[in-house]
Amino acid sequence: MQECPVCTQIFPTDFIEAHASACGESASAGNEMHASTISEEEAAIPGTSGGDRDRDGGWFTIADPAKAIAQCVENHLSLHKEENPLQLTMDIRSSPTEQDMALISFHKPPNVEWGRPLNCRLEGDTAIGQGVTRFFLSSCIEKLKSGFSINFANADVTRLFDGEPGHLVPSASHFLVESDLFMVAGRMLGHSFLHGGPSLSGLSPAVVHVLLGGSPETATLTLEDCPDLDIREIIRLLGGESTLSEKDAASVQELAYAWDLPSITETNRRWIFEKLLIHAVIGRVTRQIKQLRRGLKETPMWTVLTQRPDTVDRLLPKEGSGNINPEVLLQRITWPREDDEDADYSVATICCITGYLRQFIAHATPTELTDLVKFWTGWEILPRSLSVEVVTGRYPTASTCFEALRVPGHYKDYTSFRTDVLASISSCQTGFGLV
């Protein structure tokens, strides 16, 4: 146990850093710990990405959060549109490990102005233009959720975030912290934000609370936020009021002692439960959250998150909030015109094929709809308008820059149509083959 130098209360040694940081941030501006925390985090911000500068242009006073975000991004990009562009290159023919290393290496250098123009090139694929940029940004966010195909710390897949969907927390791996990979994650999120890309959904609300400066003690925690199932089950034993068996009591006591907590009694049982849960979810990943915050601070995304709390649910959405609705997707599609004299097929055939597509969209799973939109546009963000063409060909293809889906007209039944569509959209992770 150790005394907090700010509030003088006693806390576990492993947790004192997290508490002191939050406690110091709430103290007066003259407090030495507070000043040192501020100076450390401000050091991570490149000079051109300051919060005051990003608030220029009136976006801060726009009532609609979506419009405020768009205006902030436009203002920031316009400041750097004449600078040398950032170059992001990946060889689609290389191994998954080499592809993931290309994404990490691009976001690893410090003091980069992420508002500069972005040029993306996918070697080994004929795709060019905005669709390739969408592919890269979508890949970065997808890898943050599913893991990078890199053997760090004897693991085939390195996950930066662990836990259940909707309760993701940073990995407790010290190796990832020492490699600054959570700072890389923050830069990826901020860079995707600047270019209108997807957001990282499903973070634990407790992690978001602490990330944005909240105290761990005031975070709303649930057992589902604990990614370690063994530790979760031990903590769960304290959740009720029933008497613990000798074996269960020994397991709980062992964990409490490991984290510098006192012996369990009937009077402190609830307190021990809360302290164990806070440490299991937040206390062990304090450095990871700080790194993530520093990466975000290199982009105006941090300014928007902290100055406009009404944007948090848009920029760090809950799991499932971004699922594509089939009815909305159908409404945004521009279907082939019946009076098109240059069409490859008759009106009857076009109506049949578009009917198959409507049926597929109406009955597709959320994952299939997401893959369809990624195949169609280059990422999982639904645009305001998409188009469909019925053409001569073997398999469905897409022109992602123009958000156009090209469906062959040779299908005679829905089963074969659905099989080929599923095969095509499953290739959205491996390139395009079109411009």
Tab-separated table of C-alpha atoms in Angstrom:
chain	number	residue	atom	x	y	z
A	1	MET	CA	0.000	0.000	0.000
A	2	GLN	CA	1.173	3.553	-0.676
A	3	GLU	CA	-0.013	7.056	0.210
A	4	CYS	CA	-1.156	9.403	-2.567
A	5	PRO	CA	0.996	12.577	-2.409
A	6	VAL	CA	-1.998	14.713	-3.464
A	7	CYS	CA	-4.952	13.577	-1.343
A	8	THR	CA	-2.944	11.501	1.225
A	9	GLN	CA	-5.330	8.517	0.918
A	10	ILE	CA	-3.938	4.958	0.881
A	11	PHE	CA	-4.030	2.950	-2.387
A	12	PRO	CA	-2.432	-0.246	-3.802
A	13	THR	CA	1.086	0.303	-5.137
A	14	ASP	CA	0.186	-0.901	-8.654
A	15	PHE	CA	-2.760	1.479	-8.762
A	16	ILE	CA	-1.169	4.558	-7.222
A	17	GLU	CA	0.068	5.850	-10.594
A	18	ALA	CA	-3.411	5.865	-12.108
A	19	HIS	CA	-4.951	7.492	-9.047
A	20	ALA	CA	-2.219	10.104	-8.625
A	21	SER	CA	-2.521	11.113	-12.286
A	22	ALA	CA	-6.297	11.590	-12.078
A	23	CYS	CA	-6.069	13.157	-8.639
A	24	GLY	CA	-3.384	15.550	-9.792
A	25	GLU	CA	-5.406	16.595	-12.831
A	26	SER	CA	-8.278	17.655	-10.586
A	27	ALA	CA	-6.045	19.697	-8.285
A	28	SER	CA	-5.262	23.384	-8.667
A	29	ALA	CA	-3.059	24.719	-11.462
A	30	GLY	CA	-0.301	25.385	-8.951
A	31	ASN	CA	0.015	21.761	-7.921
A	32	GLU	CA	3.391	20.338	-9.028
A	33	MET	CA	2.001	16.943	-10.086
A	34	HIS	CA	-0.675	18.605	-12.200
A	35	ALA	CA	1.876	20.813	-13.926
A	36	SER	CA	4.145	17.893	-14.662
A	37	THR	CA	1.283	15.831	-16.154
A	38	ILE	CA	0.233	18.696	-18.413
A	39	SER	CA	3.767	19.367	-19.655
A	40	GLU	CA	4.360	15.673	-20.419
A	41	GLU	CA	1.211	15.360	-22.503
A	42	GLU	CA	1.617	18.699	-24.296
A	43	ALA	CA	5.055	17.547	-25.416
A	44	ALA	CA	3.363	14.962	-27.634
A	45	ILE	CA	1.596	17.627	-29.720
A	46	PRO	CA	3.293	18.883	-32.928
A	47	GLY	CA	3.287	22.663	-33.133
A	48	THR	CA	0.823	22.843	-36.024
A	49	SER	CA	-1.858	20.773	-34.325
A	50	GLY	CA	-2.587	22.993	-31.301
A	51	GLY	CA	-6.127	23.085	-29.920
A	52	ASP	CA	-6.508	26.877	-30.241
A	53	ARG	CA	-5.609	26.772	-33.883
A	54	ASP	CA	-8.063	23.949	-34.587
A	55	ARG	CA	-10.850	25.982	-33.007
A	56	ASP	CA	-10.416	28.740	-35.609
A	57	GLY	CA	-13.021	28.875	-38.341
A	58	GLY	CA	-16.168	28.699	-36.232
A	59	TRP	CA	-16.626	24.917	-36.034
A	60	PHE	CA	-16.699	25.024	-32.225
A	61	THR	CA	-19.976	26.984	-32.189
A	62	ILE	CA	-21.810	24.839	-34.777
A	63	ALA	CA	-24.730	23.132	-33.026
A	64	ASP	CA	-24.852	19.979	-35.164
A	65	PRO	CA	-21.972	17.706	-34.013
A	66	ALA	CA	-21.598	16.068	-37.449
A	67	LYS	CA	-21.305	19.465	-39.156
A	68	ALA	CA	-18.927	20.686	-36.462
A	69	ILE	CA	-16.653	17.686	-37.066
A	70	ALA	CA	-16.738	18.221	-40.825
A	71	GLN	CA	-15.900	21.920	-40.467
A	72	CYS	CA	-13.022	21.233	-38.080
A	73	VAL	CA	-11.543	18.669	-40.474
A	74	GLU	CA	-11.952	21.009	-43.439
A	75	ASN	CA	-10.245	23.850	-41.566
A	76	HIS	CA	-7.318	21.675	-40.517
A	77	LEU	CA	-6.760	20.097	-43.920
A	78	SER	CA	-6.874	23.494	-45.619
A	79	LEU	CA	-4.015	24.694	-43.393
A	80	HIS	CA	-1.723	21.991	-44.789
A	81	LYS	CA	-3.027	21.380	-48.319
A	82	GLU	CA	0.069	22.943	-49.919
A	83	GLU	CA	2.556	20.882	-47.923
A	84	ASN	CA	4.350	17.804	-49.218
A	85	PRO	CA	1.985	14.825	-49.148
A	86	LEU	CA	2.419	11.807	-46.910
A	87	GLN	CA	3.195	8.649	-48.876
A	88	LEU	CA	1.677	5.338	-47.777
A	89	THR	CA	2.625	2.283	-49.826
A	90	MET	CA	1.787	-1.382	-49.409
A	91	ASP	CA	2.530	-4.362	-51.648
A	92	ILE	CA	-0.648	-6.426	-51.873
A	93	ARG	CA	1.495	-9.402	-52.966
A	94	SER	CA	3.498	-9.409	-49.722
A	95	SER	CA	2.711	-11.488	-46.655
A	96	PRO	CA	0.106	-10.346	-44.099
A	97	THR	CA	2.944	-9.596	-41.680
A	98	GLU	CA	4.696	-7.324	-44.182
A	99	GLN	CA	1.421	-5.567	-45.015
A	100	ASP	CA	0.685	-4.892	-41.350
A	101	MET	CA	4.236	-3.680	-40.764
A	102	ALA	CA	3.739	-1.177	-43.582
A	103	LEU	CA	0.736	0.287	-41.752
A	104	ILE	CA	2.578	0.427	-38.415
A	105	SER	CA	5.783	1.856	-39.909
A	106	PHE	CA	3.838	4.648	-41.585
A	107	HIS	CA	2.300	5.747	-38.270
A	108	LYS	CA	5.398	5.160	-36.101
A	109	PRO	CA	7.499	8.331	-36.726
A	110	PRO	CA	6.975	11.180	-34.200
A	111	ASN	CA	6.292	14.835	-34.973
A	112	VAL	CA	4.406	14.202	-38.210
A	113	GLU	CA	1.729	16.633	-39.342
A	114	TRP	CA	-1.107	14.242	-40.138
A	115	GLY	CA	-3.133	16.974	-41.827
A	116	ARG	CA	-0.860	16.929	-44.879
A	117	PRO	CA	-2.299	15.519	-48.140
A	118	LEU	CA	-2.257	11.713	-48.280
A	119	ASN	CA	-1.121	9.695	-51.296
A	120	CYS	CA	-1.737	5.937	-51.086
A	121	ARG	CA	-0.398	3.320	-53.462
A	122	LEU	CA	-1.243	-0.359	-53.537
A	123	GLU	CA	1.568	-2.137	-55.373
A	124	GLY	CA	0.569	-5.289	-57.228
A	125	ASP	CA	-2.955	-3.965	-57.841
A	126	THR	CA	-4.265	-1.713	-60.594
A	127	ALA	CA	-6.444	0.291	-58.206
A	128	ILE	CA	-5.784	4.019	-57.909
A	129	GLY	CA	-7.527	7.042	-56.451
A	130	GLN	CA	-9.711	7.607	-53.427
A	131	GLY	CA	-10.735	3.961	-53.188
A	132	VAL	CA	-7.175	2.976	-52.264
A	133	THR	CA	-7.064	5.607	-49.503
A	134	ARG	CA	-10.325	4.219	-48.113
A	135	PHE	CA	-8.864	0.708	-48.195
A	136	PHE	CA	-5.824	1.754	-46.131
A	137	LEU	CA	-7.803	3.687	-43.525
A	138	SER	CA	-10.344	0.896	-43.182
A	139	SER	CA	-7.529	-1.651	-42.815
A	140	CYS	CA	-5.923	0.334	-39.986
A	141	ILE	CA	-9.115	0.470	-37.922
A	142	GLU	CA	-9.950	-3.169	-38.663
A	143	LYS	CA	-6.479	-4.218	-37.471
A	144	LEU	CA	-6.877	-2.229	-34.248
A	145	LYS	CA	-9.943	-4.339	-33.477
A	146	SER	CA	-8.904	-7.760	-34.787
A	147	GLY	CA	-5.138	-7.617	-34.295
A	148	PHE	CA	-2.021	-7.297	-36.427
A	149	SER	CA	-0.543	-10.369	-38.117
A	150	ILE	CA	2.790	-9.788	-36.425
A	151	ASN	CA	4.601	-12.114	-34.032
A	152	PHE	CA	5.115	-9.854	-31.021
A	153	ALA	CA	5.753	-11.611	-27.712
A	154	ASN	CA	5.354	-15.120	-29.214
A	155	ALA	CA	1.865	-14.546	-30.629
A	156	ASP	CA	0.861	-15.058	-34.253
A	157	VAL	CA	-1.668	-12.242	-33.970
A	158	THR	CA	-0.916	-9.209	-31.840
A	159	ARG	CA	-4.043	-7.620	-30.408
A	160	LEU	CA	-3.802	-4.077	-29.067
A	161	PHE	CA	-7.250	-4.352	-27.489
A	162	ASP	CA	-8.656	-7.324	-25.589
A	163	GLY	CA	-12.089	-8.241	-24.339
A	164	GLU	CA	-15.637	-8.674	-25.532
A	165	PRO	CA	-17.255	-6.484	-28.207
A	166	GLY	CA	-18.423	-3.326	-26.510
A	167	HIS	CA	-15.975	-3.841	-23.628
A	168	LEU	CA	-12.591	-3.577	-25.348
A	169	VAL	CA	-9.677	-2.443	-23.186
A	170	PRO	CA	-6.011	-1.926	-24.093
A	171	SER	CA	-3.821	-5.007	-23.847
A	172	ALA	CA	-1.824	-5.206	-20.628
A	173	SER	CA	1.302	-6.303	-22.526
A	174	HIS	CA	4.318	-4.240	-21.440
A	175	PHE	CA	6.047	-5.126	-24.698
A	176	LEU	CA	3.395	-3.240	-26.678
A	177	VAL	CA	3.814	-0.206	-24.438
A	178	GLU	CA	7.594	-0.229	-24.780
A	179	SER	CA	7.133	-0.393	-28.564
A	180	ASP	CA	4.876	2.721	-28.476
A	181	LEU	CA	2.158	0.811	-30.306
A	182	PHE	CA	-0.653	2.529	-28.430
A	183	MET	CA	0.703	5.870	-29.588
A	184	VAL	CA	0.586	4.396	-33.098
A	185	ALA	CA	-3.042	3.409	-32.436
A	186	GLY	CA	-3.887	6.982	-31.422
A	187	ARG	CA	-2.314	8.326	-34.600
A	188	MET	CA	-4.236	5.810	-36.698
A	189	LEU	CA	-7.508	6.914	-35.118
A	190	GLY	CA	-6.719	10.599	-35.578
A	191	HIS	CA	-5.515	10.133	-39.151
A	192	SER	CA	-8.667	8.217	-40.081
A	193	PHE	CA	-10.699	11.013	-38.467
A	194	LEU	CA	-8.967	13.637	-40.627
A	195	HIS	CA	-9.837	11.802	-43.833
A	196	GLY	CA	-13.416	10.897	-42.952
A	197	GLY	CA	-12.544	7.262	-42.279
A	198	PRO	CA	-14.098	4.729	-39.907
A	199	SER	CA	-13.904	4.998	-36.119
A	200	LEU	CA	-12.850	2.444	-33.527
A	201	SER	CA	-16.081	1.122	-32.064
A	202	GLY	CA	-16.641	-1.065	-29.034
A	203	LEU	CA	-14.242	0.445	-26.487
A	204	SER	CA	-15.248	-0.025	-22.876
A	205	PRO	CA	-17.102	3.092	-21.648
A	206	ALA	CA	-14.781	3.050	-18.632
A	207	VAL	CA	-11.706	3.271	-20.895
A	208	VAL	CA	-13.265	6.139	-22.865
A	209	HIS	CA	-14.050	7.912	-19.572
A	210	VAL	CA	-10.454	7.677	-18.339
A	211	LEU	CA	-8.999	8.400	-21.793
A	212	LEU	CA	-10.818	11.739	-21.843
A	213	GLY	CA	-9.509	12.712	-18.407
A	214	GLY	CA	-11.990	11.102	-16.034
A	215	SER	CA	-10.929	9.469	-12.803
A	216	PRO	CA	-10.878	5.649	-12.604
A	217	GLU	CA	-12.873	5.904	-9.372
A	218	THR	CA	-15.753	7.621	-11.177
A	219	ALA	CA	-15.786	5.277	-14.183
A	220	THR	CA	-18.761	2.968	-14.634
A	221	LEU	CA	-17.311	-0.538	-14.624
A	222	THR	CA	-18.863	-3.938	-15.189
A	223	LEU	CA	-17.395	-7.422	-14.916
A	224	GLU	CA	-17.623	-7.690	-18.705
A	225	ASP	CA	-14.966	-4.954	-18.902
A	226	CYS	CA	-12.394	-7.339	-17.405
A	227	PRO	CA	-10.756	-9.118	-20.371
A	228	ASP	CA	-9.014	-11.808	-18.289
A	229	LEU	CA	-11.677	-14.454	-17.735
A	230	ASP	CA	-9.862	-16.098	-14.829
A	231	ILE	CA	-9.516	-12.811	-12.966
A	232	ARG	CA	-13.108	-11.930	-13.829
A	233	GLU	CA	-14.410	-15.109	-12.228
A	234	ILE	CA	-12.396	-14.502	-9.062
A	235	ILE	CA	-13.722	-10.947	-8.762
A	236	ARG	CA	-17.244	-12.197	-9.450
A	237	LEU	CA	-17.075	-14.242	-6.241
A	238	LEU	CA	-17.184	-11.002	-4.259
A	239	GLY	CA	-20.164	-9.620	-6.142
A	240	GLY	CA	-22.841	-11.318	-4.075
A	241	GLU	CA	-23.467	-11.654	-0.375
A	242	SER	CA	-23.162	-15.415	0.018
A	243	THR	CA	-20.425	-16.799	2.218
A	244	LEU	CA	-17.312	-17.784	0.273
A	245	SER	CA	-16.048	-21.332	0.442
A	246	GLU	CA	-12.565	-21.857	1.795
A	247	LYS	CA	-11.230	-22.426	-1.717
A	248	ASP	CA	-12.938	-19.320	-3.151
A	249	ALA	CA	-11.820	-17.174	-0.249
A	250	ALA	CA	-8.229	-18.300	-0.802
A	251	SER	CA	-8.403	-17.410	-4.515
A	252	VAL	CA	-9.803	-13.947	-3.794
A	253	GLN	CA	-7.301	-13.304	-1.020
A	254	GLU	CA	-4.386	-14.352	-3.209
A	255	LEU	CA	-5.452	-11.887	-5.914
A	256	ALA	CA	-5.989	-9.114	-3.357
A	257	TYR	CA	-2.538	-9.609	-1.860
A	258	ALA	CA	-0.972	-9.645	-5.341
A	259	TRP	CA	-2.416	-6.187	-5.910
A	260	ASP	CA	-1.480	-4.869	-2.442
A	261	LEU	CA	-4.989	-4.922	-1.035
A	262	PRO	CA	-5.740	-5.898	2.589
A	263	SER	CA	-7.355	-9.033	3.922
A	264	ILE	CA	-11.011	-9.481	3.077
A	265	THR	CA	-13.629	-9.045	5.759
A	266	GLU	CA	-17.394	-8.740	5.727
A	267	THR	CA	-17.122	-4.967	6.147
A	268	ASN	CA	-14.644	-4.300	3.311
A	269	ARG	CA	-15.903	-6.958	0.904
A	270	ARG	CA	-17.642	-4.480	-1.436
A	271	TRP	CA	-14.680	-2.104	-1.307
A	272	ILE	CA	-12.291	-4.915	-2.239
A	273	PHE	CA	-14.603	-5.910	-5.104
A	274	GLU	CA	-14.552	-2.378	-6.531
A	275	LYS	CA	-10.789	-1.960	-6.129
A	276	LEU	CA	-10.045	-5.291	-7.779
A	277	LEU	CA	-12.311	-4.445	-10.701
A	278	ILE	CA	-10.800	-0.978	-11.171
A	279	HIS	CA	-7.292	-2.393	-11.152
A	280	ALA	CA	-8.184	-5.302	-13.479
A	281	VAL	CA	-9.727	-2.966	-16.069
A	282	ILE	CA	-7.892	0.361	-15.688
A	283	GLY	CA	-5.028	0.088	-13.217
A	284	ARG	CA	-3.008	-2.394	-15.272
A	285	VAL	CA	-3.275	-0.361	-18.496
A	286	THR	CA	-2.683	3.201	-17.299
A	287	ARG	CA	0.411	3.633	-19.483
A	288	GLN	CA	-1.432	2.236	-22.488
A	289	ILE	CA	-4.263	4.752	-22.089
A	290	LYS	CA	-1.767	7.595	-21.707
A	291	GLN	CA	0.002	6.539	-24.900
A	292	LEU	CA	-3.289	6.343	-26.779
A	293	ARG	CA	-4.126	9.852	-25.544
A	294	ARG	CA	-0.750	11.201	-26.684
A	295	GLY	CA	-1.260	9.743	-30.150
A	296	LEU	CA	-4.706	11.340	-30.406
A	297	LYS	CA	-3.263	14.680	-29.290
A	298	GLU	CA	-1.157	14.795	-32.441
A	299	THR	CA	-4.369	15.323	-34.427
A	300	PRO	CA	-7.380	17.651	-34.031
A	301	MET	CA	-9.494	14.640	-33.069
A	302	TRP	CA	-8.409	15.200	-29.469
A	303	THR	CA	-9.536	18.820	-29.571
A	304	VAL	CA	-12.952	17.823	-30.887
A	305	LEU	CA	-13.374	15.044	-28.310
A	306	THR	CA	-12.508	17.276	-25.363
A	307	GLN	CA	-14.098	20.544	-26.501
A	308	ARG	CA	-17.279	18.999	-27.903
A	309	PRO	CA	-18.459	16.127	-25.648
A	310	ASP	CA	-21.467	15.642	-27.930
A	311	THR	CA	-19.115	14.181	-30.574
A	312	VAL	CA	-17.733	11.362	-28.394
A	313	ASP	CA	-20.433	8.862	-29.390
A	314	ARG	CA	-19.682	9.570	-33.060
A	315	LEU	CA	-15.902	9.410	-32.859
A	316	LEU	CA	-15.672	6.531	-30.340
A	317	PRO	CA	-18.999	4.774	-30.988
A	318	LYS	CA	-20.439	1.904	-29.051
A	319	GLU	CA	-20.355	-1.597	-30.521
A	320	GLY	CA	-23.064	-2.100	-33.121
A	321	SER	CA	-23.955	1.577	-33.455
A	322	GLY	CA	-22.330	1.665	-36.887
A	323	ASN	CA	-24.117	-1.395	-38.274
A	324	ILE	CA	-25.480	-0.803	-41.750
A	325	ASN	CA	-29.247	-0.867	-41.985
A	326	PRO	CA	-30.508	-2.702	-45.098
A	327	GLU	CA	-33.434	-0.298	-45.537
A	328	VAL	CA	-31.120	2.729	-45.448
A	329	LEU	CA	-28.715	1.078	-47.896
A	330	LEU	CA	-31.528	0.335	-50.354
A	331	GLN	CA	-32.739	3.928	-50.171
A	332	ARG	CA	-29.309	5.298	-51.102
A	333	ILE	CA	-28.838	3.163	-54.205
A	334	THR	CA	-29.315	4.718	-57.628
A	335	TRP	CA	-30.696	1.883	-59.723
A	336	PRO	CA	-30.224	1.463	-63.519
A	337	ARG	CA	-32.616	3.497	-65.645
A	338	GLU	CA	-35.111	1.580	-67.737
A	339	ASP	CA	-34.742	4.016	-70.662
A	340	ASP	CA	-30.953	3.596	-70.948
A	341	GLU	CA	-30.367	2.805	-74.621
A	342	ASP	CA	-26.709	1.884	-74.006
A	343	ALA	CA	-27.475	-0.853	-71.482
A	344	ASP	CA	-25.894	-4.262	-72.099
A	345	TYR	CA	-29.102	-6.142	-71.234
A	346	SER	CA	-32.825	-5.880	-71.697
A	347	VAL	CA	-35.086	-4.178	-69.180
A	348	ALA	CA	-36.419	-7.558	-68.058
A	349	THR	CA	-32.921	-8.873	-67.325
A	350	ILE	CA	-31.907	-5.692	-65.497
A	351	CYS	CA	-35.030	-5.881	-63.323
A	352	CYS	CA	-34.280	-9.531	-62.539
A	353	ILE	CA	-30.660	-8.875	-61.534
A	354	THR	CA	-31.468	-5.799	-59.453
A	355	GLY	CA	-34.207	-7.842	-57.794
A	356	TYR	CA	-31.592	-10.408	-56.793
A	357	LEU	CA	-29.446	-7.617	-55.310
A	358	ARG	CA	-32.403	-6.207	-53.356
A	359	GLN	CA	-33.095	-9.685	-51.973
A	360	PHE	CA	-29.455	-10.160	-50.984
A	361	ILE	CA	-29.331	-6.826	-49.145
A	362	ALA	CA	-32.641	-7.427	-47.371
A	363	HIS	CA	-31.546	-10.810	-45.981
A	364	ALA	CA	-27.799	-10.274	-45.488
A	365	THR	CA	-26.195	-10.473	-42.057
A	366	PRO	CA	-24.608	-7.309	-40.569
A	367	THR	CA	-21.155	-8.653	-41.442
A	368	GLU	CA	-22.180	-9.381	-45.038
A	369	LEU	CA	-23.646	-5.895	-45.412
A	370	THR	CA	-20.454	-4.341	-44.055
A	371	ASP	CA	-18.316	-6.387	-46.457
A	372	LEU	CA	-20.611	-5.451	-49.341
A	373	VAL	CA	-20.238	-1.735	-48.634
A	374	LYS	CA	-16.461	-2.104	-48.212
A	375	PHE	CA	-16.276	-3.934	-51.550
A	376	TRP	CA	-18.519	-1.288	-53.124
A	377	THR	CA	-16.861	1.884	-51.766
A	378	GLY	CA	-13.488	0.899	-50.265
A	379	TRP	CA	-14.553	1.192	-46.618
A	380	GLU	CA	-17.485	0.478	-44.312
A	381	ILE	CA	-18.854	4.036	-44.263
A	382	LEU	CA	-22.162	4.327	-46.098
A	383	PRO	CA	-22.071	7.243	-48.584
A	384	ARG	CA	-25.044	9.372	-49.469
A	385	SER	CA	-25.414	7.742	-52.864
A	386	LEU	CA	-24.301	4.504	-54.530
A	387	SER	CA	-24.945	3.267	-58.037
A	388	VAL	CA	-25.553	-0.122	-59.627
A	389	GLU	CA	-24.811	-1.172	-63.208
A	390	VAL	CA	-25.795	-4.435	-64.900
A	391	VAL	CA	-22.923	-5.299	-67.231
A	392	THR	CA	-21.326	-8.095	-69.218
A	393	GLY	CA	-18.849	-9.990	-67.062
A	394	ARG	CA	-18.134	-13.075	-64.973
A	395	TYR	CA	-18.188	-11.833	-61.371
A	396	PRO	CA	-19.415	-8.708	-59.567
A	397	THR	CA	-16.840	-5.895	-59.505
A	398	ALA	CA	-16.752	-2.370	-58.108
A	399	SER	CA	-15.307	1.027	-58.932
A	400	THR	CA	-14.708	2.276	-55.416
A	401	CYS	CA	-13.773	5.830	-56.412
A	402	PHE	CA	-17.162	6.278	-58.097
A	403	GLU	CA	-18.993	4.048	-55.592
A	404	ALA	CA	-20.403	1.958	-58.428
A	405	LEU	CA	-21.216	-1.759	-58.197
A	406	ARG	CA	-21.120	-3.645	-61.509
A	407	VAL	CA	-23.158	-6.825	-61.515
A	408	PRO	CA	-23.087	-9.310	-64.416
A	409	GLY	CA	-26.416	-9.972	-66.101
A	410	HIS	CA	-25.921	-13.679	-66.820
A	411	TYR	CA	-27.492	-15.011	-63.598
A	412	LYS	CA	-30.584	-17.187	-63.994
A	413	ASP	CA	-31.256	-17.907	-60.316
A	414	TYR	CA	-30.720	-16.215	-56.947
A	415	THR	CA	-28.586	-19.025	-55.481
A	416	SER	CA	-25.771	-18.622	-58.014
A	417	PHE	CA	-26.027	-14.831	-57.746
A	418	ARG	CA	-25.661	-14.927	-53.966
A	419	THR	CA	-22.743	-17.367	-54.130
A	420	ASP	CA	-20.771	-15.085	-56.473
A	421	VAL	CA	-21.588	-11.939	-54.498
A	422	LEU	CA	-20.333	-13.543	-51.279
A	423	ALA	CA	-17.176	-14.702	-53.046
A	424	SER	CA	-16.554	-11.218	-54.428
A	425	ILE	CA	-17.137	-9.252	-51.244
A	426	SER	CA	-14.871	-11.605	-49.312
A	427	SER	CA	-11.991	-10.235	-51.438
A	428	CYS	CA	-12.324	-6.713	-49.995
A	429	GLN	CA	-9.345	-7.403	-47.719
A	430	THR	CA	-7.021	-8.424	-50.542
A	431	GLY	CA	-7.263	-5.622	-53.100
A	432	PHE	CA	-9.472	-4.342	-55.841
A	433	GLY	CA	-8.361	-5.172	-59.363
A	434	LEU	CA	-10.120	-2.072	-60.701
A	435	VAL	CA	-9.503	1.682	-60.807
